[in-house]
CSV table of C-alpha atoms in Angstrom, one decimal:
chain,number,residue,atom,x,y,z
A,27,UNK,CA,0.0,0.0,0.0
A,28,UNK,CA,2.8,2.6,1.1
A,29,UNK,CA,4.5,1.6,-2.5
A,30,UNK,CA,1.4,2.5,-4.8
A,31,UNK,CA,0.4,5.4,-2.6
A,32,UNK,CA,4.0,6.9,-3.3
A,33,UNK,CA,3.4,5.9,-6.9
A,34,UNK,CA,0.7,7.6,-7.1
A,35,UNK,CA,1.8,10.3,-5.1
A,36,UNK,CA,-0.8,10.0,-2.1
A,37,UNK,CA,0.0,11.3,1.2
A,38,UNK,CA,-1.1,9.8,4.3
A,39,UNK,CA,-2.8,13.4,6.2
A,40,UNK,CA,-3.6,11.4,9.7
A,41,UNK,CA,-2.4,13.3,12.6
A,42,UNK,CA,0.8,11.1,14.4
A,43,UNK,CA,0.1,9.3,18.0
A,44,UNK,CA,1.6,11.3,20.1
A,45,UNK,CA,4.3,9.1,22.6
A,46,UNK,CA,3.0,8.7,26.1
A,47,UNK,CA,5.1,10.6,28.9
A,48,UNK,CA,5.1,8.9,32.7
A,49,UNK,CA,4.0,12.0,34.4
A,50,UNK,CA,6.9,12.8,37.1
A,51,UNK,CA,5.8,13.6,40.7
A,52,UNK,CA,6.6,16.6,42.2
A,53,UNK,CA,8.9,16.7,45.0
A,54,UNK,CA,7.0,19.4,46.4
A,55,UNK,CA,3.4,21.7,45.7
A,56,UNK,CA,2.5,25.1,47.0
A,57,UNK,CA,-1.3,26.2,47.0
A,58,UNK,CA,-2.8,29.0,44.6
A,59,UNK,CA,-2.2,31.8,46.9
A,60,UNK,CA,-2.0,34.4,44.1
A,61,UNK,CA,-5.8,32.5,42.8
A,62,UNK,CA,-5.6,35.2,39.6
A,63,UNK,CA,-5.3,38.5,41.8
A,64,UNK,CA,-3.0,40.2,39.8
A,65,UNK,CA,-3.3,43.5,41.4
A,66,UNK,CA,-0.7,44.2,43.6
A,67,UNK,CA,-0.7,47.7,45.6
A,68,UNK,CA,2.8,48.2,45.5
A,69,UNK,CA,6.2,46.7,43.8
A,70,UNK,CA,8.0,44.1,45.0
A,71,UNK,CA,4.7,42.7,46.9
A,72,UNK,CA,3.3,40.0,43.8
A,73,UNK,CA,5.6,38.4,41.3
A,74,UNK,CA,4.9,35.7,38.6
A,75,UNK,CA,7.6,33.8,36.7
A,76,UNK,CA,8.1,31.3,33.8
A,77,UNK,CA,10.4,29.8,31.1
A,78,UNK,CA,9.5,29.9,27.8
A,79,UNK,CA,11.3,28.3,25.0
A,80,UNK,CA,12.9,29.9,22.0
A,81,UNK,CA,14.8,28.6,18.8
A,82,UNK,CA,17.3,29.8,16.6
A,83,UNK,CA,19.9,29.0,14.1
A,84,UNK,CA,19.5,25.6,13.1
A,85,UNK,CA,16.5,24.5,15.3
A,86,UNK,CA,18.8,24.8,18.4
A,87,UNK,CA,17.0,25.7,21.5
A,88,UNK,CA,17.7,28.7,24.3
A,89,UNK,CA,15.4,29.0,27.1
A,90,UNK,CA,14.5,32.5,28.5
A,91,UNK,CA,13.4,32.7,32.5
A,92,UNK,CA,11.9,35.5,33.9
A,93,UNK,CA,10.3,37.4,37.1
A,94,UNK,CA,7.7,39.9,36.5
A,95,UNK,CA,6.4,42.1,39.5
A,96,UNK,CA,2.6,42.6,39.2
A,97,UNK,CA,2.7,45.5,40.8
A,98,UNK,CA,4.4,47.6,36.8
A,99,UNK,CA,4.5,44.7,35.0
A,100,UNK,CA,8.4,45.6,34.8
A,101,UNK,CA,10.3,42.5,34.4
A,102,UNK,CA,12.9,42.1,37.7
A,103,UNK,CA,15.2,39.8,36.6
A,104,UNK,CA,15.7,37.3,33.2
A,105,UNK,CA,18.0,34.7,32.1
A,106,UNK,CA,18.4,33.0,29.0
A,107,UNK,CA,20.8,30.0,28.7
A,108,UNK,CA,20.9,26.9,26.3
A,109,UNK,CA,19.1,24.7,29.4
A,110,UNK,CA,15.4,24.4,30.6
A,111,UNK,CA,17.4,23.3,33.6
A,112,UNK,CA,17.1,24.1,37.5
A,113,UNK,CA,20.0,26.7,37.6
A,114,UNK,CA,18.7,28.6,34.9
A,115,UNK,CA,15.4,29.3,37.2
A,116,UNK,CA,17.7,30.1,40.6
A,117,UNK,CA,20.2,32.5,38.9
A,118,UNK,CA,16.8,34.5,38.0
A,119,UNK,CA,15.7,34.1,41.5
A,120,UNK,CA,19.1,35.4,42.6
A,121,UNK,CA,19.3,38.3,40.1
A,122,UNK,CA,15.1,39.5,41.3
A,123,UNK,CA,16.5,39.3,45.1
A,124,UNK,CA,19.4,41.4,44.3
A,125,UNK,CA,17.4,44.0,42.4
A,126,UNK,CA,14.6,44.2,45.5
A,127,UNK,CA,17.1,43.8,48.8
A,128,UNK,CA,14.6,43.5,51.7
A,129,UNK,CA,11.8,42.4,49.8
A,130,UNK,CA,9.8,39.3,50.6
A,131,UNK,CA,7.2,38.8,47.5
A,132,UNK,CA,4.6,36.3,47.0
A,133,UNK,CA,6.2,34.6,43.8
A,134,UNK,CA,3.8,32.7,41.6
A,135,UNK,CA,4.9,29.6,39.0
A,136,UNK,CA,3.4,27.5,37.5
A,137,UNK,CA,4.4,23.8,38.4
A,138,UNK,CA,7.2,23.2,36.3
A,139,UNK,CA,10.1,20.6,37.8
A,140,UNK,CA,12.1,23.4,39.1
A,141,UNK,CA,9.9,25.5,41.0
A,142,UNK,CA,8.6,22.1,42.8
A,143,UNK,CA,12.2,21.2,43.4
A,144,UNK,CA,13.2,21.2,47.6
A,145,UNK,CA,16.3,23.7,46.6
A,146,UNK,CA,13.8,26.1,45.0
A,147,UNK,CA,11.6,25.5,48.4
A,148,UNK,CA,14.7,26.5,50.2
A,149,UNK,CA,16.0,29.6,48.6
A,150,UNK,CA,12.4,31.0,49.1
A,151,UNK,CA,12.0,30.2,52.6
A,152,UNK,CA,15.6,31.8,53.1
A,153,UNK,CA,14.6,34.9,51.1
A,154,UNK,CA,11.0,34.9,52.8
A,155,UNK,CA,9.1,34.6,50.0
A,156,UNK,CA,5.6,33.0,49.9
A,157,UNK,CA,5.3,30.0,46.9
A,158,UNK,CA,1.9,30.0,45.2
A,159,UNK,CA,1.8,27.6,41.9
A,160,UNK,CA,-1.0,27.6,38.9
A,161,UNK,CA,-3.3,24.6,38.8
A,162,UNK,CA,-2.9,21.9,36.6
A,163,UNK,CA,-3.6,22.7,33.4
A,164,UNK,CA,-4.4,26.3,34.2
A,165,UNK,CA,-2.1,28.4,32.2
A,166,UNK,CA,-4.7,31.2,32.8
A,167,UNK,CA,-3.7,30.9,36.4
A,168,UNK,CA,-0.2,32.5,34.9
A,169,UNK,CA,-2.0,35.3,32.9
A,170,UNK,CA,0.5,38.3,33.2
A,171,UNK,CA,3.2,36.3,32.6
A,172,UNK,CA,2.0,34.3,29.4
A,173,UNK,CA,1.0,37.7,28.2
A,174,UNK,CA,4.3,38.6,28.2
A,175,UNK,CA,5.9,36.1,26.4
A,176,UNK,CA,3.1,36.9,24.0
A,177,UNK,CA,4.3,40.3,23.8
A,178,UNK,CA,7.7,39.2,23.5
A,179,UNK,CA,7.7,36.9,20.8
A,180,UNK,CA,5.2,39.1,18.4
A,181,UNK,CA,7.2,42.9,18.8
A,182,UNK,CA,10.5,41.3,18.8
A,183,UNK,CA,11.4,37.3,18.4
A,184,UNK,CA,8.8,36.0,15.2
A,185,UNK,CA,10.4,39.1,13.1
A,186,UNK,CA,13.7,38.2,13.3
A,187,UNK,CA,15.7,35.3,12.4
A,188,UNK,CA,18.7,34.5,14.8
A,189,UNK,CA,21.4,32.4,13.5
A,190,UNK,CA,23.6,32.4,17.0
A,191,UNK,CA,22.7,32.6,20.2
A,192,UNK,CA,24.5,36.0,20.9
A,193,UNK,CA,21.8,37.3,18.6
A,194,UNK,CA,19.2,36.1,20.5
A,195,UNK,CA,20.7,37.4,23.4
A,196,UNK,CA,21.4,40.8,22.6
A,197,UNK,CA,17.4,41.4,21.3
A,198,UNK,CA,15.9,39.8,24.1
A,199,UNK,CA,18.0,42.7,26.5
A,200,UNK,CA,16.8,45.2,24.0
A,201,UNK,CA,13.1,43.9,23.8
A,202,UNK,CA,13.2,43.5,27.7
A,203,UNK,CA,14.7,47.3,28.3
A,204,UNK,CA,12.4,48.7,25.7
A,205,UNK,CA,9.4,47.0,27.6
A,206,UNK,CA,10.8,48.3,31.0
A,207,UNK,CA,11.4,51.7,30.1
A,208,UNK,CA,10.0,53.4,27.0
A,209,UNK,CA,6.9,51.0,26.1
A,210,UNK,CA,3.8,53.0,27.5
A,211,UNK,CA,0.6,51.3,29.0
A,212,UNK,CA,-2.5,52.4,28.9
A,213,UNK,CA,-3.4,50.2,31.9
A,214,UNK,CA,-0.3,52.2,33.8
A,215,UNK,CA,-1.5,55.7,33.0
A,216,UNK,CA,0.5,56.1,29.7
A,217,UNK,CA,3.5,55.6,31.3
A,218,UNK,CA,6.3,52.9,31.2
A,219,UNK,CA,6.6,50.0,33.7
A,220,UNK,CA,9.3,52.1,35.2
A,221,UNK,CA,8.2,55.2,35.3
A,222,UNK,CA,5.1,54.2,37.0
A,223,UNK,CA,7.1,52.1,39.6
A,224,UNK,CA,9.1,55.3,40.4
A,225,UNK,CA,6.5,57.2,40.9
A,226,UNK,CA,5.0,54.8,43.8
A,227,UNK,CA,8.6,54.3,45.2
C-alpha cells in the first residue's frame, strides 16, 4: 500500500500518535495563593515567573526565565541559557533578590520541575518569599506572565531570524529594556513600567 500510494503520489494526512510521557511527581506543591489576583498595591509585593522556550539558528534551543512584578508589569530579573534546567530558574531568582534587597514577595509559578524542586523550596523560605503555583492545566492561572511572552515573541522574536545565540541574546536585552522603560501602557497611566514604579517608590 505505502508503495502505490507513493506511486501515485498519495499522502497519508492522519495526525501522528503522540508518545505517552510517565507523568513525574513533584517533589514538592504550593497552593494557589495568588488564585488570579494580579493587582498588587505596591512593587515588590506579587511576582509571577516562567520559562518559555525559544529557537534559533539551526533549530537549536535557548530557554528565557523571567520574574515579572505585578505591581508595573516591569520584568525584575531574566535569564536566557541553552538549558530548561534548575540553575537557569535560581540565577533569576538570585538576580530578582538582588534588584529588591529587603523584599519578601509572594512569587507565583506554574508547576514546572524546578519550582517544585526542595532547593527552590529552600532559597524561598531563606529569602522569605511566599510560593503559590497555577493549577494543573491552568495556564490562565499565569496570565501576566504568558502575556508577556506573548508580547515578546510578536514585537521582537517571530520578526527576526537568529542564526547564533549571541543574537538572540542581545534582542531579548533590548526587547526586555524597551518594555521596561519606554513601552507605555494604557493600563499604567501612559507611562512605562518604570516610570510608573518610580512614581509609587
Amino acid at each position: 500500500v505505502r508503495r502505490l500510494m507513493h506511486v501515485a503520489r498519495i499522502h497519508c494526512v492522519i495526525r501522528r500518535k503522540r508518545p505517552l510521557y510517565i507523568r513525574n511527581r513533584p517533589q514538592q506543591t504550593a497552593e494557589n495563593i495568588l488564585n488570579r489576583d494580579f493587582n498588587a498595591a505596591g512593587p515588590n509585593q506579587k511576582w509571577v515567573t516562567d520559562v518559555t522556550e525559544l529557537k534559533y539558528g539551526a533549530s537549536q534551543k535557548a530557554y528565557l526565565s523571567a520574574i515579572l512584578d505585578l505591581h508595573d508589569g516591569s520584568i525584575r530579573a531574566f535569564v536566557l541559557g541553552h538549558s530548561n534546567n534548575n540553575q537557569l530558574v535560581f540565577d533569576t531568582l538570585e538576580l530578582a533578590l538582588k534588584g529588591a534587597p529587603g523584599s519578601h514577595p509572594l512569587l507565583h509559578s506554574d508547576r514546572g520541575f524546578q519550582y517544585t524542586s526542595h532547593t527552590f523550596r529552600h532559597m524561598t523560605r531563606v529569602a522569605g518569599i511566599t510560593q503559590s503555583m497555577s493549577r494543573v492545566g491552568k495556564c490562565i492561572d499565569n496570565g501576566p506572565m504568558e502575556s508577556f511572552w506573548g508580547a515578546l515573541k510578536c514585537e521582537s522574536y517571530y520578526l527576526h531570524k537568529f542564526t547564533e545565540f549571541d543574537e538572540l541574546q542581545l534582542a531579548i536585552q533590548k526587547y526586555i529594556h524597551f518594555y521596561n522603560e519606554e513601552r507605555y501602557q494604557q493600563r499604567l497611566n501612559g507611562l512605562a513600567p518604570l516610570e510608573y514604579r518610580a512614581q509609587a517608590v
